[in-house]
Coordinates of C-alpha atoms in Angstrom, one line a residue:
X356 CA -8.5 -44.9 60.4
X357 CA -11.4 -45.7 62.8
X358 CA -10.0 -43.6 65.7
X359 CA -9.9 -40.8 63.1
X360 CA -13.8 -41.5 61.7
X361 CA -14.5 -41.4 65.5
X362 CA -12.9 -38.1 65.7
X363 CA -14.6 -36.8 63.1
X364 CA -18.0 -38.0 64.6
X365 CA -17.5 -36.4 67.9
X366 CA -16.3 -33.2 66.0
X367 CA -19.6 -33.9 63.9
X368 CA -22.0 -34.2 66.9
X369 CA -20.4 -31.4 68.8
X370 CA -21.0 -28.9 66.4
X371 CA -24.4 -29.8 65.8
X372 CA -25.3 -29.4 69.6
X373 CA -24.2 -25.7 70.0
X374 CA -25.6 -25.1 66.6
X375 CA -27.7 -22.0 66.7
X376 CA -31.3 -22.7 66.0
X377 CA -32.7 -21.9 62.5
X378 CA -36.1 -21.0 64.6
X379 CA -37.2 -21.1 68.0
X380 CA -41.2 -20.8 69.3
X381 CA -42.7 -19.2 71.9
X382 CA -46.5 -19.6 73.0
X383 CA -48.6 -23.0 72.6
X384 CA -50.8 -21.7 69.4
X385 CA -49.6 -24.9 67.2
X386 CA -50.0 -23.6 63.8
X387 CA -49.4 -27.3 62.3
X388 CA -52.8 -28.3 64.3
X389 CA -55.1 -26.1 63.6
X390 CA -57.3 -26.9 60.9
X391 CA -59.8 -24.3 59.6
X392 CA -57.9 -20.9 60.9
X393 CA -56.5 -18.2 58.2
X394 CA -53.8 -15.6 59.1
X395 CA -53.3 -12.7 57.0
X396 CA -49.6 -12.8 56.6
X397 CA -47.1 -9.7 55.5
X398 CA -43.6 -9.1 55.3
X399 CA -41.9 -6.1 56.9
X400 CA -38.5 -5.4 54.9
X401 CA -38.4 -1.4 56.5
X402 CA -36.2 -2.4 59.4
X403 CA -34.1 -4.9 57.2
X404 CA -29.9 -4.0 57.5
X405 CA -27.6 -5.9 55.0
X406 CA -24.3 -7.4 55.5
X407 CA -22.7 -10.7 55.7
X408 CA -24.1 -13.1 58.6
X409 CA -22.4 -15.8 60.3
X410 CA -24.5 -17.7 62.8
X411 CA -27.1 -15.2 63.3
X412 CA -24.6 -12.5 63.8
X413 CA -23.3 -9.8 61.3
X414 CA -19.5 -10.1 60.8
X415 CA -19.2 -6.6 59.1
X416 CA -20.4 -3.1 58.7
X417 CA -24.0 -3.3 57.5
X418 CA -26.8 -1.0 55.7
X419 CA -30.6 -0.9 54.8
X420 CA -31.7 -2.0 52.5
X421 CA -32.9 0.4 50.1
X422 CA -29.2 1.8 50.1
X423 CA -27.8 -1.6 49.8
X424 CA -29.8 -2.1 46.7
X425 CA -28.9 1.5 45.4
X426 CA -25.2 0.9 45.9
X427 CA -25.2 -2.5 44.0
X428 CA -26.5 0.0 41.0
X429 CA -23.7 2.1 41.4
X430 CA -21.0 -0.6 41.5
X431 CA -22.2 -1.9 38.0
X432 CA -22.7 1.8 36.7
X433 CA -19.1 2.6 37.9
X434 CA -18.1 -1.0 36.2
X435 CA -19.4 0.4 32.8
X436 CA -22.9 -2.2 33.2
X437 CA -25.6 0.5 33.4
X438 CA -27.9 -2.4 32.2
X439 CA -27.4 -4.5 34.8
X440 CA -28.1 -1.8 37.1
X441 CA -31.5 -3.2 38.3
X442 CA -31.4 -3.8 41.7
X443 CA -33.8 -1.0 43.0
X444 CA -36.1 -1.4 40.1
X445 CA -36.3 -5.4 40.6
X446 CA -36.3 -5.6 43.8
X447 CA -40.7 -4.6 44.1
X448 CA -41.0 -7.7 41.9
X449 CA -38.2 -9.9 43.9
X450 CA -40.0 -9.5 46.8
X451 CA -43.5 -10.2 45.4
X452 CA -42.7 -13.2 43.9
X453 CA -40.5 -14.5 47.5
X454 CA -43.5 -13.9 49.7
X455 CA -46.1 -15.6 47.2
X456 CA -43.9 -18.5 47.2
X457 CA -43.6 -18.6 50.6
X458 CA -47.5 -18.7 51.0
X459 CA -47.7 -21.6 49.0
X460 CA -44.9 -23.2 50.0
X461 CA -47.1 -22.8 53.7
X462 CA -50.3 -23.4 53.0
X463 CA -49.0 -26.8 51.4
X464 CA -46.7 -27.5 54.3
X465 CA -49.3 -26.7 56.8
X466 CA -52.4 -27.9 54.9
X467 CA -53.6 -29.6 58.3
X468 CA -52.9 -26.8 60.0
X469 CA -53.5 -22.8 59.6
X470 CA -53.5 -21.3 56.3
X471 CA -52.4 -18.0 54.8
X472 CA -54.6 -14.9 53.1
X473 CA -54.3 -11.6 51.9
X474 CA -57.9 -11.5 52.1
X475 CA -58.4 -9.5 55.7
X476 CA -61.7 -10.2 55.5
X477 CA -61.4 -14.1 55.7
X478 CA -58.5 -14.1 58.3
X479 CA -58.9 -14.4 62.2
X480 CA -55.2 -13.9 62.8
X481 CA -52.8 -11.5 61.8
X482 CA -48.7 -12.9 61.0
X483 CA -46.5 -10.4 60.1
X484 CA -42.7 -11.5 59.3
X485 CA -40.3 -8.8 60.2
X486 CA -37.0 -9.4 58.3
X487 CA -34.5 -7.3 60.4
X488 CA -31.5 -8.5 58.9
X489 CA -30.2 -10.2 55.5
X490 CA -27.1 -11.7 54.1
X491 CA -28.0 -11.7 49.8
X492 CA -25.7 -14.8 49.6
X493 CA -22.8 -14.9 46.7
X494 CA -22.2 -16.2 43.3
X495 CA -19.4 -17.8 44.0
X496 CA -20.5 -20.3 46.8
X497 CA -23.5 -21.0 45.2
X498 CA -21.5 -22.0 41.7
X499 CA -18.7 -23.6 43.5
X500 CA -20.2 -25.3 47.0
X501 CA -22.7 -27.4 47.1
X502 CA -25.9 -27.4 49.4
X503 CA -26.8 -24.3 50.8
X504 CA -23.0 -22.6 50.1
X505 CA -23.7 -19.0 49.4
X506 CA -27.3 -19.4 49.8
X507 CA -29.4 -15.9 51.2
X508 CA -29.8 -15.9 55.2
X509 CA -32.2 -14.1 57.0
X510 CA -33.1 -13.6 60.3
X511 CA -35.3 -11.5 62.5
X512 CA -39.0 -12.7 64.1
X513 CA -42.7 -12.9 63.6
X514 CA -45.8 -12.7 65.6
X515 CA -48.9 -14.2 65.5
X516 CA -51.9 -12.1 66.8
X517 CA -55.7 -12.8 67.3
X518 CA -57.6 -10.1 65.2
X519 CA -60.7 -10.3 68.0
X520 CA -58.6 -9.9 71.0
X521 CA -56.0 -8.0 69.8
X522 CA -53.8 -10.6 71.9
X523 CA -50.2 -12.1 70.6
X524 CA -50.6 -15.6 70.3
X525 CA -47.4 -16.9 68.6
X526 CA -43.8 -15.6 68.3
X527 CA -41.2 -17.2 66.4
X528 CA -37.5 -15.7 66.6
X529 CA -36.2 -16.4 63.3
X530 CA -32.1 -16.7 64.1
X531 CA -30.5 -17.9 61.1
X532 CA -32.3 -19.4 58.4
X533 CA -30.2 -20.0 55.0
X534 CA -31.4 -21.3 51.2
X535 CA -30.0 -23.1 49.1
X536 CA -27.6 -21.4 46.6
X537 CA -28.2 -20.6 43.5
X538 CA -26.9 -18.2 40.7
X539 CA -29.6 -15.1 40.6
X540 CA -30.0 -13.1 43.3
X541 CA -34.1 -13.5 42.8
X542 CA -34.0 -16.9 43.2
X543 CA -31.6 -17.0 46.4
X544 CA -34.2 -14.5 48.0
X545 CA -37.1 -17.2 47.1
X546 CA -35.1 -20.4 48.0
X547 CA -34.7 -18.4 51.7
X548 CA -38.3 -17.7 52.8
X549 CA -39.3 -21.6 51.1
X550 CA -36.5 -22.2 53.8
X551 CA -38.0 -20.5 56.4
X552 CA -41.0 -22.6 56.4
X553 CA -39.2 -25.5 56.6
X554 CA -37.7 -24.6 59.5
X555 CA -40.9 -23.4 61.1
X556 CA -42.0 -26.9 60.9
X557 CA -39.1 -28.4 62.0
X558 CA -39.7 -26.2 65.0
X559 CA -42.6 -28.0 65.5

């Protein structure tokens, strides 16, 4: 029995070695030390491609989004659902609501540090997150795992750029960063960019 707990720790402590990192930094801009600075932040989804992502890599054919979205609307149309056919129209909203999450979820993580804006006027830096791929996570996992089973995964990067000198400052390469399941697609799509700064500051 204790060669076999043994086993399982070096199995354990193997993995977690070659893991892929969530989020990796490069550039000496420490976000999480610098009191009284304000980025205005943005997400770019226009490059986003959807499929099923293992480890940072897609395991499968993939699409953009907007077709992703448009085909969900057809599989429940085609399944005799038109009502739940929503996932164009709700997706605006979805978004809205996952990106102002995600600025308080920073501006409480990083209160010591650099705050977010949308107010251009008040910011001297410029973050935009560009989202180049997504894996919308599943039902099933999320109802029947535990943890972050069938929880949304991004990954893609961001920059951090100085409005005065034009200069990039800060890049984070955003490799595989998963939420937490849960049941609604909305809420998976939150729970992913709250992730996100979590694993920024882990980073750190």
């Amino acid at each position: 029995m204790k060669k076999t707990i043994l086993t399982l720790a070096a199995v354990l402590m193997a993995s977690s070695i070659f893991a892929l990192d969530p989020v990796t930094i490069n550039g000496k801009f420490n976000i999480k030390r610098q009191k009284g600075t304000t980025a205005l932040f943005s997400f770019d989804w226009s490059k986003t491609q959807v499929g099923s992502i293992d480890d940072g890599v897609f395991v499968n054919s993939t699409m953009p989004l907007d077709e992703y979205l448009q085909k969900r609307d057809e599989e429940k149309i085609a399944e005799g659902k038109p009502e739940d056919a929503n996932f164009v129209k709700d997706w605006p909203s979805i978004k809205q609501e996952a990106e102002e999450n995600f600025k308080k979820a920073w501006n409480k993580e990083f209160k010591k540090g650099m705050q977010l804006t949308r107010n251009a006027a008040e910011a001297g830096y410029e973050i935009t997150f560009v989202i180049e791929g997504m894996d919308f996570g599943n039902v099933a996992g999320s109802v029947f795992g535990w943890g972050h089973a069938g929880g949304a995964i991004i990954k893609g990067y961001a920059t951090l750029v100085e409005k005065a000198t034009g200069n990039e400052v800060l890049h984070l390469d955003i490799n595989h960063v998963q939420g937490p399941g849960h049941f609604s697609d909305r809420i998976r799509t939150v729970l992913v960019l709250n992730e996100l700064v979590d694993e920024i500051e882990d980073a750190y």
